Coordinates of C-alpha atoms and ligand atoms in Angstrom, one line a residue:
M1 CA 0.0 0.0 0.0
D2 CA 1.3 3.4 -0.9
V3 CA 0.5 6.3 1.5
P4 CA 1.3 9.7 0.1
F5 CA 2.4 12.4 2.6
L6 CA -0.5 14.7 1.5
D7 CA -2.7 14.3 -1.5
V8 CA -3.6 17.9 -2.5
R9 CA -5.2 16.7 -5.7
A10 CA -7.6 14.5 -3.7
I11 CA -8.3 17.3 -1.2
N12 CA -9.5 19.6 -4.0
A13 CA -11.2 16.9 -6.1
R14 CA -13.8 16.6 -3.3
H15 CA -15.0 20.1 -4.2
A16 CA -14.2 20.1 -8.0
D17 CA -17.7 21.1 -9.1
E18 CA -17.9 24.0 -6.7
L19 CA -14.3 25.1 -7.4
K20 CA -14.9 25.0 -11.2
A21 CA -18.2 27.0 -10.8
A22 CA -16.3 29.6 -8.7
A23 CA -13.5 29.8 -11.2
G24 CA -16.0 30.3 -14.0
R25 CA -17.7 33.1 -12.1
V26 CA -14.3 34.9 -11.8
I27 CA -13.4 34.3 -15.5
D28 CA -16.8 35.7 -16.6
S29 CA -16.6 38.7 -14.3
G30 CA -13.7 40.3 -16.1
W31 CA -12.4 41.6 -12.8
Y32 CA -9.3 39.8 -11.5
V33 CA -7.6 41.8 -8.7
L34 CA -9.1 43.7 -5.7
G35 CA -12.8 42.9 -6.4
Q36 CA -15.9 41.4 -4.9
E37 CA -14.5 37.9 -4.4
L38 CA -11.6 39.3 -2.2
A39 CA -14.0 41.6 -0.3
A40 CA -16.3 38.7 0.4
F41 CA -13.5 36.3 1.4
E42 CA -12.0 38.9 3.7
S43 CA -15.3 39.4 5.5
E44 CA -16.0 35.6 5.7
F45 CA -12.5 34.8 6.9
A46 CA -12.5 37.6 9.5
R47 CA -15.9 36.3 10.8
W48 CA -14.5 32.7 10.9
C49 CA -11.6 33.9 12.9
G50 CA -13.9 35.9 15.3
L51 CA -12.2 39.2 14.4
P52 CA -13.4 42.4 12.7
H53 CA -10.7 42.6 10.0
A54 CA -8.9 40.4 7.5
V55 CA -6.8 41.6 4.7
G56 CA -5.9 39.2 1.8
V57 CA -2.3 39.3 0.6
G58 CA -0.1 37.4 -1.7
N59 CA 1.2 34.7 0.7
G60 CA 2.0 33.9 4.3
L61 CA 5.5 35.4 4.3
D62 CA 4.1 38.7 3.0
A63 CA 1.3 38.6 5.6
L64 CA 4.0 38.5 8.3
S65 CA 6.2 41.1 6.8
L66 CA 3.3 43.4 6.0
I67 CA 2.3 43.3 9.7
L68 CA 5.8 44.3 10.7
R69 CA 6.0 47.0 8.0
A70 CA 2.6 48.4 9.1
C71 CA 3.8 48.5 12.7
K72 CA 6.9 50.4 11.6
S73 CA 4.8 52.8 9.4
L74 CA 2.6 53.4 12.5
G75 CA 5.6 54.2 14.6
R76 CA 5.2 51.1 16.8
L77 CA 8.4 49.5 15.6
A78 CA 11.7 51.0 14.4
D79 CA 14.7 49.7 12.5
G80 CA 16.9 47.5 14.7
D81 CA 14.2 46.6 17.1
E82 CA 14.3 43.0 18.3
V83 CA 11.6 40.4 17.8
I84 CA 11.6 37.2 19.8
V85 CA 10.9 34.2 17.6
P86 CA 11.2 30.4 18.2
G87 CA 14.4 29.0 16.8
N88 CA 12.6 25.9 15.4
T89 CA 10.3 27.4 12.8
F90 CA 10.0 27.6 9.0
I91 CA 12.4 30.2 7.7
A92 CA 9.6 32.5 6.7
S93 CA 9.2 33.7 10.3
F94 CA 12.8 34.8 10.3
L95 CA 12.8 36.3 6.8
A96 CA 9.8 38.5 7.6
I97 CA 11.7 40.0 10.5
T98 CA 15.0 40.5 8.7
Q99 CA 13.3 41.8 5.5
S100 CA 11.7 44.5 7.7
G101 CA 14.9 45.8 9.1
L102 CA 14.3 44.1 12.5
V103 CA 16.4 41.7 14.4
P104 CA 15.3 38.1 15.2
V105 CA 16.1 36.9 18.7
A106 CA 15.7 33.1 18.5
V107 CA 14.8 31.2 21.6
E108 CA 14.6 27.5 22.4
P109 CA 11.2 25.8 22.4
D110 CA 9.4 23.7 24.9
P111 CA 10.6 20.3 23.6
S112 CA 7.3 18.5 24.3
T113 CA 5.0 20.9 22.4
F114 CA 7.6 22.3 20.0
N115 CA 6.2 25.8 20.8
L116 CA 7.6 28.9 22.5
D117 CA 8.3 28.6 26.2
P118 CA 7.1 31.7 28.1
A119 CA 10.0 31.4 30.5
A120 CA 12.5 31.4 27.6
I121 CA 10.8 34.5 26.2
E122 CA 11.1 36.3 29.5
A123 CA 14.8 35.4 29.7
A124 CA 15.4 36.8 26.2
I125 CA 13.9 40.2 26.7
G126 CA 16.4 43.0 26.5
P127 CA 16.3 46.8 26.1
R128 CA 15.7 46.6 22.3
T129 CA 12.9 43.9 22.5
R130 CA 9.7 45.3 21.0
A131 CA 7.7 42.2 19.9
I132 CA 7.1 38.5 20.2
M133 CA 6.3 36.3 17.2
P134 CA 4.8 33.0 18.5
V135 CA 4.5 30.4 15.8
H136 CA 1.7 27.8 16.3
L137 CA 4.1 25.1 15.0
Y138 CA 2.6 22.0 13.4
G139 CA -0.9 23.4 14.1
Q140 CA -0.8 23.5 17.9
L141 CA -1.6 26.9 19.6
A142 CA 1.3 28.2 21.6
D143 CA 0.5 29.1 25.2
M144 CA -1.1 32.4 24.3
P145 CA -2.5 33.4 27.7
A146 CA 1.0 33.1 29.2
I147 CA 2.7 34.7 26.2
T148 CA 0.3 37.7 26.0
A149 CA 0.8 38.1 29.8
V150 CA 4.6 38.4 29.3
A151 CA 4.0 40.8 26.4
H152 CA 1.7 43.1 28.5
R153 CA 4.2 43.1 31.4
H154 CA 6.9 44.3 29.1
G155 CA 4.9 46.4 26.7
L156 CA 5.6 44.2 23.7
L157 CA 3.6 43.6 20.5
V158 CA 2.4 40.0 19.8
I159 CA 2.4 38.9 16.1
E160 CA 1.1 35.4 15.6
D161 CA 2.5 33.2 12.8
A162 CA -0.7 31.2 12.4
A163 CA 0.4 29.8 9.0
Q164 CA 0.0 26.2 10.2
A165 CA -2.9 26.7 12.7
H166 CA -6.2 27.3 10.9
G167 CA -8.8 25.7 13.1
A168 CA -6.8 25.5 16.4
T169 CA -8.7 27.0 19.3
W170 CA -8.3 27.9 23.0
S171 CA -11.6 28.1 24.9
G172 CA -13.3 28.5 21.6
R173 CA -11.0 31.4 20.5
R174 CA -9.2 30.7 17.3
A175 CA -5.5 30.9 16.4
G176 CA -5.0 34.4 15.1
A177 CA -7.3 36.0 17.7
F178 CA -4.8 36.4 20.5
G179 CA -2.1 38.8 19.3
D180 CA -2.1 42.4 18.0
A181 CA -2.3 40.8 14.6
A182 CA -1.8 37.4 13.0
A183 CA -0.6 36.1 9.6
F184 CA -2.1 33.1 7.8
S185 CA -0.8 31.3 4.7
F186 CA -3.1 29.7 2.1
F187 CA -0.3 27.7 0.4
P188 CA -2.0 24.7 -1.1
A189 CA -0.7 22.2 1.5
K190 CA -1.9 24.3 4.5
N191 CA -5.0 23.4 6.5
L192 CA -6.9 26.0 4.4
G193 CA -5.2 25.9 1.0
A194 CA -5.8 27.9 -2.1
L195 CA -5.0 26.6 -5.6
G196 CA -1.9 28.7 -5.7
D197 CA -0.3 31.2 -3.3
G198 CA -2.3 33.3 -0.8
G199 CA -2.2 34.7 2.6
A200 CA -4.1 37.0 5.0
V201 CA -3.5 39.3 7.9
V202 CA -6.2 39.3 10.6
T203 CA -6.5 41.8 13.5
A204 CA -8.9 43.5 15.8
D205 CA -7.0 46.8 15.2
A206 CA -8.7 48.9 12.5
E207 CA -5.8 51.2 12.1
L208 CA -3.4 48.4 11.6
A209 CA -5.8 46.7 9.1
T210 CA -6.1 49.8 7.1
R211 CA -2.3 50.3 7.0
V212 CA -1.8 46.7 5.8
A213 CA -4.5 47.1 3.2
A214 CA -2.6 50.2 1.8
L215 CA 0.8 48.7 2.0
R216 CA -0.2 45.5 0.1
N217 CA -1.4 47.8 -2.8
Y218 CA 1.5 50.2 -3.5
G219 CA 0.8 52.1 -0.3
S220 CA -2.5 53.3 -1.8
L221 CA -6.1 53.2 -0.7
E222 CA -7.2 55.5 -3.5
K223 CA -6.1 55.0 -7.1
Y224 CA -2.8 56.8 -8.0
R225 CA -2.5 58.4 -4.6
H226 CA 0.4 56.8 -2.7
L227 CA 0.6 57.5 1.0
Y228 CA 3.3 55.0 1.8
Q229 CA 6.1 53.1 0.1
G230 CA 4.1 49.9 -0.2
V231 CA 4.5 46.6 -2.1
N232 CA 2.4 44.7 -4.5
S233 CA 1.1 41.7 -2.6
R234 CA -2.6 41.1 -3.2
L235 CA -4.8 38.0 -2.9
D236 CA -6.2 37.8 -6.4
E237 CA -9.9 37.2 -7.2
M238 CA -9.3 33.6 -8.4
Q239 CA -7.6 32.5 -5.2
A240 CA -10.2 34.4 -3.1
A241 CA -13.0 32.6 -4.9
M242 CA -11.3 29.2 -4.4
L243 CA -10.8 30.0 -0.7
R244 CA -14.4 31.0 -0.3
V245 CA -15.4 27.5 -1.3
K246 CA -12.8 25.8 0.8
L247 CA -13.4 27.9 4.0
K248 CA -16.7 26.1 4.3
Y249 CA -15.0 22.7 4.8
V250 CA -11.9 23.6 6.9
D251 CA -13.6 22.8 10.3
A252 CA -14.7 19.4 9.0
D253 CA -11.2 18.8 7.7
V254 CA -9.7 19.7 11.1
T255 CA -12.1 17.2 12.7
R256 CA -10.8 14.5 10.4
R257 CA -7.2 15.5 11.2
R258 CA -7.9 15.2 14.9
A259 CA -9.5 11.7 14.5
I260 CA -6.3 10.5 12.7
A261 CA -4.1 12.1 15.3
R262 CA -6.1 10.4 18.1
R263 CA -5.6 7.0 16.4
Y264 CA -1.9 7.5 16.0
L265 CA -1.5 8.7 19.6
A266 CA -3.5 5.7 20.9
S267 CA -1.8 3.1 18.7
I268 CA 1.8 3.9 18.0
R269 CA 3.7 2.4 20.9
H270 CA 7.4 2.1 20.1
P271 CA 10.5 2.7 22.3
A272 CA 12.3 4.5 19.4
I273 CA 9.4 6.8 18.4
G274 CA 8.4 9.7 20.6
L275 CA 4.8 10.9 20.2
P276 CA 3.9 14.6 20.2
A277 CA 2.4 16.1 23.4
L278 CA -1.1 17.4 23.2
A279 CA -2.1 20.1 25.7
S280 CA -5.8 19.7 24.8
E281 CA -7.8 18.4 21.8
E282 CA -9.0 21.8 20.7
R283 CA -5.6 23.5 20.8
H284 CA -4.2 21.3 18.0
A285 CA -5.3 21.6 14.3
W286 CA -2.8 18.9 13.3
H287 CA -1.4 20.5 10.2
L288 CA 1.5 18.1 10.8
F289 CA 1.8 15.0 13.0
V290 CA 5.4 15.1 14.1
V291 CA 7.2 12.3 16.0
R292 CA 10.7 12.3 17.3
S293 CA 13.3 9.6 16.9
A294 CA 17.1 9.5 17.6
Q295 CA 17.1 7.2 14.5
R296 CA 15.0 9.5 12.4
D297 CA 16.7 8.8 9.0
A298 CA 16.5 5.0 9.5
L299 CA 12.8 5.3 10.5
Q300 CA 12.1 7.5 7.5
A301 CA 13.8 4.9 5.2
H302 CA 11.9 2.0 6.9
L303 CA 8.6 3.8 6.4
L304 CA 9.4 4.5 2.8
A305 CA 10.2 0.8 2.2
E306 CA 6.7 0.1 3.6
G307 CA 5.2 2.7 1.1
V308 CA 4.7 5.4 3.8
H309 CA 5.9 8.8 2.7
A310 CA 7.0 10.7 5.8
Q311 CA 8.7 14.2 5.6
V312 CA 11.0 16.3 7.8
H313 CA 9.8 19.7 9.0
Y314 CA 12.5 21.0 9.0
P315 CA 15.9 19.5 8.3
E316 CA 17.8 22.6 9.3
A317 CA 17.0 25.5 11.7
P318 CA 16.8 28.9 10.1
H319 CA 19.8 30.3 12.0
R320 CA 21.9 27.4 10.6
Q321 CA 20.8 28.0 7.0
P322 CA 23.3 29.3 4.4
A323 CA 21.0 32.4 4.0
Y324 CA 22.0 33.4 7.6
A325 CA 25.5 32.1 7.5
G326 CA 27.3 33.9 10.3
A327 CA 24.6 36.5 10.6
L328 CA 22.8 34.9 13.5
P329 CA 25.5 33.6 15.8
V330 CA 23.3 31.9 18.4
S331 CA 23.7 28.5 19.9
L332 CA 20.4 26.6 20.2
P333 CA 21.3 23.0 21.0
L334 CA 17.8 21.9 21.7
T335 CA 16.5 23.4 18.5
E336 CA 19.3 21.8 16.5
C337 CA 18.6 18.4 18.2
L338 CA 14.9 18.7 17.3
H339 CA 15.8 19.3 13.7
D340 CA 17.8 16.1 13.6
E341 CA 15.0 14.0 15.2
V342 CA 11.6 15.2 13.9
L343 CA 9.6 13.2 11.3
S344 CA 6.2 14.1 10.0
L345 CA 3.8 11.2 9.4
P346 CA 1.1 11.4 6.7
I347 CA -2.0 13.3 7.9
G348 CA -4.7 15.1 6.0
P349 CA -8.5 15.2 5.5
T350 CA -8.5 12.6 2.7
L351 CA -6.3 10.1 4.5
G352 CA -8.5 7.0 4.9
D353 CA -8.8 4.6 7.8
E354 CA -6.9 1.8 6.0
A355 CA -4.0 4.1 5.2
V356 CA -3.9 5.3 8.8
E357 CA -3.7 1.6 10.0
H358 CA -1.0 0.9 7.5
V359 CA 1.1 3.9 8.8
I360 CA 0.6 2.5 12.4
R361 CA 1.8 -1.0 11.3
A362 CA 4.7 0.4 9.5
C363 CA 5.8 2.4 12.5
M364 CA 5.4 -0.6 14.8
S365 CA 7.5 -2.8 12.6
F366 CA 10.5 -0.5 12.7
R367 CA 13.6 -2.3 14.1
P368 CA 16.1 0.3 15.2
S369 CA 19.8 -0.7 15.0
T370 CA 21.4 -0.8 18.5
Ligands
LIG1 C1 3.9 28.2 5.3 C2 4.5 29.0 6.4 C3 4.8 30.4 6.2 C4 4.8 31.1 4.9 O1 3.7 31.0 4.1 P1 3.8 31.1 2.5 O2 2.4 31.3 2.1 O3 4.5 29.8 2.0 O4 4.6 32.3 2.3 C5 5.1 31.1 7.4 N1 5.3 30.5 8.5 C6 5.1 29.2 8.7 C7 5.3 28.6 10.1 C8 4.7 28.4 7.7 O5 4.5 27.1 7.9

């Protein structure tokens, strides 16, 4: 049996008729950028997040950097200010910070949840610290009540990287609704994926939302009048129309992801495979199901021989990437160890029960070398 890591084609095939009808509507409209589909998606996505404002942008990286640029433009951040960020994240979190003329201060995660540890944040705060960027890694909400409490004590902004966490909640409040603003990605493989690139900024702050809306469109809110030195990063009408269809199904998809995760957690019992910690069911949207093994490469090879396609998120920490060679001279032994040990098992809304059982059997038949 062959178990793909994530079958994006199958995910979209479930809604092929609706997606094709929506695409046809956009084609026939003759209006492809900054139109009614985007406006409708923004209000539907904001409502789904439980927030008053959503601004569609080109991708998740731009969503993060536009929040930071908007904060600078509003005088809330300045060149050289420090942003605390988990060391074990996708490089986009770091790139958004450095692209915006800010300085990432990487901290070690809580090794059981992979998320920011509020005590490590507190220890990293210095005179130039102005913001915290929690990343809800693998889909699990970071400890937002504790993190926002630290931020309030020290007068820091909180910018959530919610690119992996569509559908995670804490007492019914969704990822993205805890910080000053949050960034979502709609890359096709995310929990809510477009059929191309896309992203959104969500916030309860009207001033910030308006500034992001201007900055994504050449710094303009009114044609040919440019208030700020903006960029071009808009969520186009076609992707907005695709996302309006798929938003209706994201909660059901997360429910399926949770059922698969429950099955893995209950059934994978292996001395060489460490299972992810779950603070509570609702807090995890299971974008990725990440196990740990000191023999990660051998486990991945064994699973592949059994037809199970597992992936590594991520093989190297951002501060160790060639892109930042020498520029971020921090030592993060725990982060580096995690990057050597993590392995993501297949999970997704179209993964069937038989495939799930096959993944479990394949894990259980791993014979580590001693
Ligand atoms: C995917 C992702 C991003 C960036 O999103 P893109 O749409 O690919 O630009 C940012 N942060 C995290 C944690 C991600 O997983």
